[in-house]
Coordinates of C-alpha atoms and ligand atoms in Angstrom, one line a residue:
M3 CA 87.8 -126.2 144.3
T4 CA 85.9 -127.0 147.5
T5 CA 83.7 -124.6 149.3
F6 CA 84.6 -122.7 152.5
D7 CA 83.4 -125.5 154.8
G8 CA 85.4 -128.1 153.2
M9 CA 89.1 -128.5 153.2
P10 CA 90.5 -125.8 150.8
S11 CA 92.1 -127.3 147.7
M12 CA 95.8 -126.5 147.2
L13 CA 96.3 -124.8 143.8
S14 CA 99.5 -124.0 142.0
V15 CA 100.2 -120.3 141.5
E16 CA 99.5 -120.8 137.8
E17 CA 96.2 -122.6 138.5
A18 CA 95.1 -119.8 140.8
Q19 CA 96.2 -117.2 138.2
E20 CA 94.2 -119.0 135.6
K21 CA 91.1 -119.2 137.6
I22 CA 91.2 -115.6 138.6
M23 CA 92.1 -114.4 135.0
S24 CA 89.1 -116.3 133.6
M25 CA 86.9 -113.7 135.3
F26 CA 88.5 -110.6 133.7
A27 CA 88.6 -108.8 130.3
P28 CA 89.5 -105.4 129.1
L29 CA 86.9 -102.8 130.2
E30 CA 85.0 -100.4 127.9
P31 CA 86.5 -97.3 126.2
E32 CA 85.9 -93.8 127.5
P33 CA 86.9 -90.5 126.1
K34 CA 89.6 -88.7 128.1
P35 CA 91.3 -85.4 127.8
I36 CA 94.8 -86.1 126.5
L37 CA 96.4 -84.8 129.7
E38 CA 94.5 -87.3 131.8
S39 CA 95.2 -90.3 129.5
I40 CA 98.8 -91.0 130.6
G41 CA 99.4 -94.7 131.3
Q42 CA 96.0 -95.8 129.8
V43 CA 95.6 -98.0 126.8
L44 CA 94.4 -96.5 123.4
A45 CA 91.0 -97.8 122.4
E46 CA 91.1 -96.4 118.9
D47 CA 93.5 -96.3 116.0
I48 CA 94.7 -92.7 115.4
T49 CA 95.1 -91.4 111.9
S50 CA 96.1 -88.0 110.9
D51 CA 93.9 -85.4 109.1
I52 CA 96.9 -83.4 108.5
N53 CA 100.5 -83.3 107.3
I54 CA 103.2 -82.7 110.0
P55 CA 104.9 -80.5 109.4
P56 CA 102.0 -78.9 107.5
L57 CA 104.6 -77.0 105.0
D58 CA 108.1 -77.1 104.1
N59 CA 109.8 -75.2 106.8
S60 CA 113.2 -74.1 108.0
S61 CA 115.0 -76.1 110.6
M62 CA 117.5 -73.2 111.4
D63 CA 117.4 -69.4 112.0
G64 CA 119.1 -68.2 108.7
Y65 CA 118.4 -67.1 105.2
A66 CA 116.1 -68.8 102.6
I67 CA 118.1 -68.8 99.3
R68 CA 118.5 -70.6 96.0
Y69 CA 121.5 -73.1 96.5
E70 CA 122.3 -72.4 92.8
D71 CA 123.2 -68.8 93.8
V72 CA 126.0 -69.9 96.2
L73 CA 127.5 -72.9 94.5
H74 CA 131.0 -71.5 94.8
A75 CA 130.7 -69.5 98.0
S76 CA 133.3 -69.9 100.7
L77 CA 134.8 -68.1 103.7
N78 CA 137.4 -66.5 101.5
E79 CA 135.2 -65.9 98.6
P80 CA 131.6 -65.1 100.0
I81 CA 128.7 -64.3 97.8
N82 CA 126.5 -61.4 98.4
L83 CA 122.7 -61.7 98.1
R84 CA 120.1 -59.0 98.2
L85 CA 117.8 -59.2 101.3
I86 CA 114.2 -58.7 100.3
G87 CA 112.2 -59.7 103.5
H88 CA 111.8 -61.5 106.7
I89 CA 109.6 -64.5 107.8
A90 CA 108.9 -65.3 111.5
A91 CA 107.6 -68.7 112.6
G92 CA 103.7 -68.7 112.2
Q93 CA 103.7 -66.2 109.3
L94 CA 103.2 -67.1 105.6
P95 CA 105.8 -65.9 103.1
N96 CA 104.3 -63.3 100.7
Q97 CA 107.4 -62.9 98.5
E98 CA 109.4 -65.1 96.2
V99 CA 113.1 -65.7 96.4
A100 CA 114.3 -64.7 92.9
P101 CA 117.8 -65.4 91.7
G102 CA 120.4 -63.2 93.7
T103 CA 118.1 -62.6 96.6
A104 CA 117.4 -63.9 100.1
I105 CA 114.7 -63.8 102.8
R106 CA 115.7 -63.8 106.4
I107 CA 113.8 -66.8 108.1
M108 CA 113.3 -68.1 111.6
T109 CA 113.2 -71.8 112.7
G110 CA 109.8 -73.4 111.9
A111 CA 108.8 -70.7 109.4
P112 CA 107.5 -71.8 106.0
I113 CA 110.0 -71.8 103.2
P114 CA 109.1 -69.0 100.5
D115 CA 108.7 -70.0 96.9
G116 CA 111.8 -69.9 94.9
A117 CA 114.0 -70.9 97.9
N118 CA 115.5 -74.4 98.1
A119 CA 118.0 -74.2 101.0
V120 CA 118.5 -72.3 104.2
V121 CA 121.9 -71.0 105.1
P122 CA 122.2 -70.6 108.9
F123 CA 123.2 -67.3 110.5
E124 CA 126.6 -68.7 111.5
D125 CA 127.6 -69.2 107.9
T126 CA 126.8 -65.6 107.0
D127 CA 127.8 -62.1 108.1
E128 CA 124.7 -61.8 110.3
F129 CA 126.6 -61.8 113.7
D130 CA 129.3 -59.4 112.4
N131 CA 126.6 -57.0 111.3
R132 CA 124.9 -57.3 114.6
A133 CA 128.3 -56.7 116.4
N134 CA 128.8 -53.6 114.3
G135 CA 125.4 -52.3 115.5
I136 CA 123.5 -52.8 112.2
S137 CA 119.9 -53.5 113.1
V138 CA 117.9 -56.1 111.4
E139 CA 115.7 -53.5 109.6
N140 CA 118.8 -51.9 108.1
M141 CA 120.3 -55.1 106.6
D142 CA 119.9 -54.9 103.0
S143 CA 122.2 -57.7 101.9
V144 CA 123.7 -60.9 103.2
E145 CA 127.2 -62.4 102.7
V146 CA 126.9 -66.1 102.3
R147 CA 130.2 -67.9 103.3
V148 CA 129.5 -71.6 102.5
S149 CA 128.0 -73.5 99.6
L150 CA 124.9 -75.6 100.2
T151 CA 123.2 -78.5 98.5
E152 CA 119.6 -78.6 97.6
G153 CA 117.2 -78.9 100.6
T154 CA 119.8 -78.1 103.2
N155 CA 118.1 -77.1 106.5
I156 CA 114.6 -77.6 104.9
R157 CA 112.2 -79.9 106.8
P158 CA 109.8 -81.2 104.2
K159 CA 106.0 -81.0 104.5
G160 CA 104.8 -84.3 105.9
Q161 CA 108.3 -85.4 107.0
D162 CA 106.9 -86.7 110.4
I163 CA 103.3 -87.6 109.6
V164 CA 101.6 -87.7 106.2
Q165 CA 97.9 -86.9 106.0
G166 CA 95.8 -90.1 106.2
Q167 CA 98.6 -92.1 108.0
L168 CA 98.0 -94.6 110.8
V169 CA 100.0 -92.9 113.6
L170 CA 99.1 -94.7 116.9
T171 CA 97.5 -98.1 117.1
K172 CA 94.7 -99.3 119.3
G173 CA 96.1 -101.3 122.2
S174 CA 99.2 -99.2 122.7
V175 CA 100.0 -97.5 126.0
I176 CA 99.9 -93.8 126.2
R177 CA 103.2 -92.5 127.4
P178 CA 104.4 -88.8 127.4
A179 CA 105.5 -89.1 123.7
E180 CA 102.0 -90.3 122.6
V181 CA 100.4 -87.5 124.4
G182 CA 102.6 -85.2 122.4
V183 CA 101.8 -86.9 119.2
L184 CA 98.0 -86.6 119.9
A185 CA 98.5 -82.9 120.7
S186 CA 100.5 -82.4 117.4
L187 CA 97.6 -83.9 115.5
G188 CA 95.2 -81.4 117.1
R189 CA 93.4 -84.0 119.3
N190 CA 92.5 -82.8 122.7
T191 CA 90.6 -86.0 123.7
V192 CA 91.2 -89.5 123.1
N193 CA 89.4 -92.8 123.6
V194 CA 91.1 -95.1 126.1
I195 CA 90.2 -98.2 128.1
R196 CA 88.7 -96.9 131.3
K197 CA 90.2 -97.6 134.7
P198 CA 88.7 -100.2 136.9
I199 CA 87.3 -99.1 140.2
I200 CA 88.5 -101.4 142.9
A201 CA 86.9 -101.4 146.3
V202 CA 89.3 -102.2 149.2
I203 CA 88.2 -103.4 152.6
S204 CA 90.4 -104.5 155.4
T205 CA 88.9 -106.7 158.0
G206 CA 89.8 -107.2 161.6
D207 CA 88.8 -106.1 165.2
E208 CA 92.5 -105.3 166.0
L209 CA 92.8 -102.6 163.3
L210 CA 93.2 -98.9 163.8
E211 CA 93.6 -96.3 161.0
P212 CA 96.8 -94.5 160.9
G213 CA 96.5 -91.1 162.7
E214 CA 94.4 -92.7 165.5
P215 CA 96.1 -92.9 168.9
I216 CA 97.6 -96.4 169.5
T217 CA 95.9 -98.5 172.1
P218 CA 96.9 -101.8 173.7
G219 CA 96.3 -104.8 171.7
K220 CA 95.7 -103.0 168.5
I221 CA 97.7 -102.5 165.3
Y222 CA 97.6 -100.1 162.5
N223 CA 95.9 -101.0 159.2
S224 CA 98.7 -101.1 156.8
N225 CA 97.0 -103.3 154.2
S226 CA 94.4 -100.9 152.9
Y227 CA 97.1 -98.5 152.3
S228 CA 99.6 -100.8 150.5
V229 CA 96.8 -102.3 148.5
C230 CA 95.3 -99.0 147.4
S231 CA 98.7 -97.9 146.4
S232 CA 99.4 -101.0 144.4
I233 CA 96.1 -100.5 142.6
L234 CA 97.2 -96.9 141.7
V235 CA 100.4 -98.2 140.6
Y236 CA 98.9 -100.7 138.1
G237 CA 96.3 -98.1 136.7
G238 CA 93.2 -98.7 138.7
I239 CA 91.1 -96.4 140.8
P240 CA 91.1 -97.6 144.5
K241 CA 87.9 -97.1 146.4
F242 CA 89.1 -96.9 150.0
L243 CA 86.5 -98.3 152.2
G244 CA 88.4 -98.6 155.5
I245 CA 88.0 -101.3 158.1
A246 CA 85.2 -103.9 158.5
R247 CA 85.0 -105.3 162.0
D248 CA 84.8 -109.0 162.5
S249 CA 81.0 -108.9 162.6
L250 CA 78.4 -109.7 160.1
E251 CA 76.9 -106.2 160.3
S252 CA 80.1 -104.4 159.6
L253 CA 81.2 -106.4 156.8
N254 CA 77.8 -106.4 155.4
T255 CA 77.7 -102.5 155.4
K256 CA 81.1 -102.3 153.8
L257 CA 80.1 -104.8 151.1
E258 CA 77.1 -102.8 150.1
E259 CA 79.5 -99.9 149.4
A260 CA 81.8 -102.1 147.4
L261 CA 79.2 -103.8 145.1
S262 CA 79.4 -100.9 142.5
A263 CA 83.1 -101.6 142.1
D264 CA 84.7 -103.6 139.1
L265 CA 86.5 -105.8 141.8
I266 CA 86.3 -106.1 145.5
I267 CA 89.6 -106.8 147.4
T268 CA 89.4 -107.7 151.1
T269 CA 92.3 -108.4 153.3
A270 CA 92.6 -110.9 156.1
G271 CA 90.0 -113.4 157.4
V272 CA 90.9 -116.1 154.9
S273 CA 93.1 -118.4 156.9
R274 CA 91.8 -121.3 158.9
G275 CA 91.9 -119.7 162.3
D276 CA 89.7 -116.9 161.4
F277 CA 86.3 -115.8 162.6
D278 CA 83.8 -117.9 160.8
I279 CA 81.6 -114.9 160.5
V280 CA 83.6 -113.5 157.7
K281 CA 83.6 -116.6 155.7
D282 CA 79.9 -117.1 156.6
L283 CA 79.0 -113.8 155.2
L284 CA 81.1 -114.1 152.1
A285 CA 79.6 -117.6 151.4
K286 CA 76.1 -116.3 152.1
R287 CA 76.1 -113.3 150.0
G288 CA 78.2 -114.7 147.1
K289 CA 79.7 -117.6 145.6
I290 CA 83.0 -117.7 147.4
T291 CA 85.7 -120.5 147.7
F292 CA 88.6 -120.6 149.8
W293 CA 91.8 -121.8 148.4
T294 CA 95.3 -122.5 149.4
V295 CA 98.0 -121.5 146.9
R296 CA 101.1 -123.4 146.7
M297 CA 103.3 -120.3 147.5
R298 CA 105.0 -118.6 150.4
P299 CA 104.1 -116.1 151.6
A300 CA 100.4 -115.8 150.8
K301 CA 99.0 -119.4 151.0
P302 CA 95.4 -118.6 152.0
L303 CA 93.3 -116.9 149.5
A304 CA 89.5 -116.4 148.8
F305 CA 88.1 -115.9 145.4
G306 CA 84.6 -115.6 144.2
I307 CA 81.7 -113.3 143.0
F308 CA 79.1 -111.2 144.7
P309 CA 75.7 -110.5 143.0
R310 CA 74.6 -107.1 142.5
A311 CA 70.8 -106.1 142.7
N312 CA 70.7 -105.9 139.0
G313 CA 71.9 -109.4 138.6
E314 CA 75.4 -108.7 137.6
N315 CA 78.3 -110.1 139.5
V316 CA 81.3 -108.5 141.0
P317 CA 84.5 -110.5 141.4
H318 CA 86.0 -110.6 144.8
I319 CA 89.6 -111.5 145.7
G320 CA 90.3 -112.0 149.5
L321 CA 93.8 -111.5 150.1
P322 CA 95.5 -112.9 153.3
G323 CA 96.0 -110.6 156.3
N324 CA 99.8 -110.7 156.8
P325 CA 101.1 -107.5 155.3
V326 CA 103.8 -109.2 153.2
S327 CA 101.4 -112.0 152.1
T328 CA 98.8 -109.2 151.1
L329 CA 101.4 -107.6 148.9
V330 CA 102.9 -110.6 147.4
A331 CA 99.4 -112.1 146.7
F332 CA 98.6 -108.8 145.1
E333 CA 101.7 -108.9 142.8
E334 CA 100.9 -112.5 141.6
L335 CA 97.2 -112.7 141.6
V336 CA 95.6 -109.2 141.5
R337 CA 98.1 -107.3 139.3
P338 CA 97.4 -109.4 136.1
A339 CA 93.7 -109.0 136.7
I340 CA 94.1 -105.1 136.8
L341 CA 96.4 -105.1 133.9
T342 CA 93.9 -107.2 131.9
M343 CA 91.0 -104.9 132.8
V344 CA 93.0 -101.7 131.7
G345 CA 93.7 -103.5 128.4
K346 CA 97.4 -104.1 128.7
Q347 CA 98.8 -106.8 126.4
N348 CA 102.2 -107.4 127.8
I349 CA 101.6 -108.2 131.4
Q350 CA 104.6 -110.2 132.2
K351 CA 106.9 -108.9 134.9
S352 CA 110.3 -108.1 134.1
V353 CA 112.6 -110.9 135.2
V354 CA 116.4 -111.0 135.7
N355 CA 118.7 -114.0 136.5
A356 CA 120.9 -113.1 139.6
I357 CA 123.4 -114.6 141.8
L358 CA 121.8 -115.3 145.1
V359 CA 123.3 -113.8 148.3
G360 CA 122.0 -115.8 151.3
D361 CA 120.2 -119.0 151.3
I362 CA 116.3 -119.5 150.5
V363 CA 114.9 -122.4 152.6
N364 CA 111.8 -124.1 151.2
Y365 CA 110.6 -126.6 153.8
D366 CA 107.2 -127.3 152.6
E367 CA 107.2 -127.5 148.8
R368 CA 105.7 -124.2 148.0
R369 CA 106.9 -121.6 145.6
V370 CA 108.8 -119.2 147.7
Y371 CA 108.8 -115.6 146.8
A372 CA 111.9 -114.3 148.7
R373 CA 112.3 -110.4 149.1
V374 CA 115.6 -109.3 147.7
T375 CA 117.5 -106.4 146.7
V376 CA 119.0 -106.6 143.2
T377 CA 122.2 -104.8 142.4
K378 CA 124.5 -104.9 139.5
K379 CA 128.2 -105.4 139.8
N380 CA 130.9 -106.2 137.1
H381 CA 128.1 -107.2 134.6
A382 CA 126.3 -109.6 136.9
Y383 CA 123.2 -109.1 139.0
Y384 CA 123.2 -110.0 142.6
A385 CA 120.0 -110.7 144.7
T386 CA 120.5 -110.2 148.4
L387 CA 117.9 -111.3 150.7
T388 CA 116.4 -108.3 152.7
G389 CA 116.5 -109.9 156.1
D390 CA 113.8 -111.9 158.0
Q391 CA 111.5 -113.3 155.5
G392 CA 108.5 -113.6 157.8
S393 CA 105.1 -112.7 156.4
G394 CA 104.7 -110.0 159.0
I395 CA 108.0 -108.3 158.2
L396 CA 106.8 -105.5 156.0
T397 CA 110.1 -103.8 156.0
S398 CA 111.5 -106.8 154.2
M399 CA 109.2 -105.7 151.4
A400 CA 110.1 -102.0 151.6
R401 CA 113.8 -102.8 151.3
A402 CA 113.2 -105.1 148.3
N403 CA 113.3 -104.3 144.6
G404 CA 112.5 -107.9 143.6
L405 CA 111.0 -111.3 144.5
A406 CA 113.5 -114.1 144.1
I407 CA 111.7 -117.3 143.2
C408 CA 112.6 -120.7 144.7
P409 CA 110.6 -123.4 142.9
E410 CA 108.3 -125.6 144.7
D411 CA 110.5 -128.8 144.2
I412 CA 113.7 -127.3 145.5
P413 CA 114.2 -127.5 149.3
I414 CA 117.0 -125.0 149.4
M415 CA 118.7 -122.5 147.2
K416 CA 122.2 -121.8 148.5
S417 CA 124.1 -118.6 148.3
G418 CA 126.0 -118.3 144.9
E419 CA 123.3 -120.2 142.9
T420 CA 121.6 -118.5 140.1
V421 CA 117.9 -117.4 141.0
E422 CA 115.2 -115.9 138.9
V423 CA 114.1 -112.6 140.2
Q424 CA 110.8 -110.9 139.3
M425 CA 111.5 -107.1 139.5
L426 CA 109.2 -105.0 141.5
D427 CA 109.3 -102.1 139.1
W428 CA 106.3 -100.2 138.1
P429 CA 106.6 -99.3 134.4
E430 CA 102.9 -98.5 134.4
G431 CA 103.5 -95.4 136.3
I432 CA 101.6 -93.9 139.2
T433 CA 98.5 -91.8 138.2
G434 CA 95.1 -91.0 139.7
D435 CA 93.8 -90.3 143.0
F436 CA 91.7 -91.9 145.8
Ligands
AMP517 P1 94.2 -112.9 159.7 O1 94.2 -113.3 158.4 O2 93.0 -112.0 160.0 O3 94.4 -114.0 160.6 O4 95.4 -112.0 159.8 C1 96.7 -112.3 159.7 C2 97.7 -111.4 160.4 O5 97.6 -110.2 159.6 C3 97.3 -110.9 161.7 O6 98.5 -110.8 162.5 C4 96.7 -109.6 161.6 O7 96.8 -108.7 162.7 C5 97.4 -109.1 160.4 N1 96.6 -108.1 159.7 C6 95.3 -108.4 159.4 N2 94.8 -107.3 158.6 C7 95.8 -106.3 158.7 C8 95.9 -105.0 158.1 N3 94.8 -104.4 157.5 N4 97.0 -104.4 158.3 C9 98.1 -104.9 159.0 N5 98.0 -106.1 159.5 C10 97.0 -106.8 159.3
MG518 MG1 91.7 -111.3 161.5

């Protein structure tokens, strides 16, 4: 690795990933209300203080009975039982089912003593009685039209979770089902790995913010927005700091605001033709090196650290300015850092092998990440190039759902060849706000 004023060294994608990853580890745990924990990683093992369900209970609306009483019941030879009471969900039974009797019971209600099966309404005269205008209060017997085995329609206590059981393990990702499990255990908060705060600064004198009137020679800042959105997608909290002009003063001011973050991302100003002032400042205030990475798009990259007043260091990744390069570099080099900070263990992208539609030309021995649309036809995946692959063609990224990879040592991949495609899917989900 050379410094900014030497020739940048050319790293493989893996070398760059490795150097960046060596700066990151999972962040500390924080307690969160369960409804705000979605997508985060559990920082504690969850064991249950209770049985779920807490008591044997009915899985049907019907009648709690003794199965021995209806051993020979059938539609043609039904058996009558005396109705002695009712239990709704949330009530506790206060009567016992003695031989020859039944208690009307609702789904989820606890099974009364003495009962060992529940016969559902549809296997009794319940609906005939109702059709004949007999109110529930006036029902004094029930006709059972089927035989049952012991335990029918009874959900036993602890069937899902037994008191003391390890239910969710540290390191697992909280999805809607996990939120539900936590709630069912009576937990309203949970310890999760906190989300990293990631400061985002776009640099460039040519940039305007969306919403401003367009003026000659200027372009809209798209990088801040695509980068902040990518941070959200992978579970970080973006700190949107807007545009730094290509001046020492402007970048210095923005950096002050960025130093409290867990990671600083800048865009642009890392290629060789750039204003030295950006590089000067980065090198003066921190330990920054400029690399070239053997990939296309996104060859130029800055990486380093800035010291805080308290002596701690903040890592910095300087993404290239071209909008596609920014996003591809983010996917390959920033995404793994974020997923590591949020505590994710499986950080590999999903990959499919697809039949290439169109040629990928690799004229300078870099790893090419070509934007493609992956579709499935007749049990095969096809990866169709999304048009002009220039690093300024942001719509080629917007149309893509995958990045097809042409290895460094292959000068051309022809239409019809099999290509590996990294899918641009976001299983981590989109949560949080700016
Ligand atoms: P630079 O790295 O500063 O030479 O920028 C490379 C290219 O990316 C130039 O065409 C810039 O105008 C463009 N660019 C830089 N920053 C942004 C941004 N925030 N949004 C959109 N395009 C940008
Ligand atoms: Mg620039």
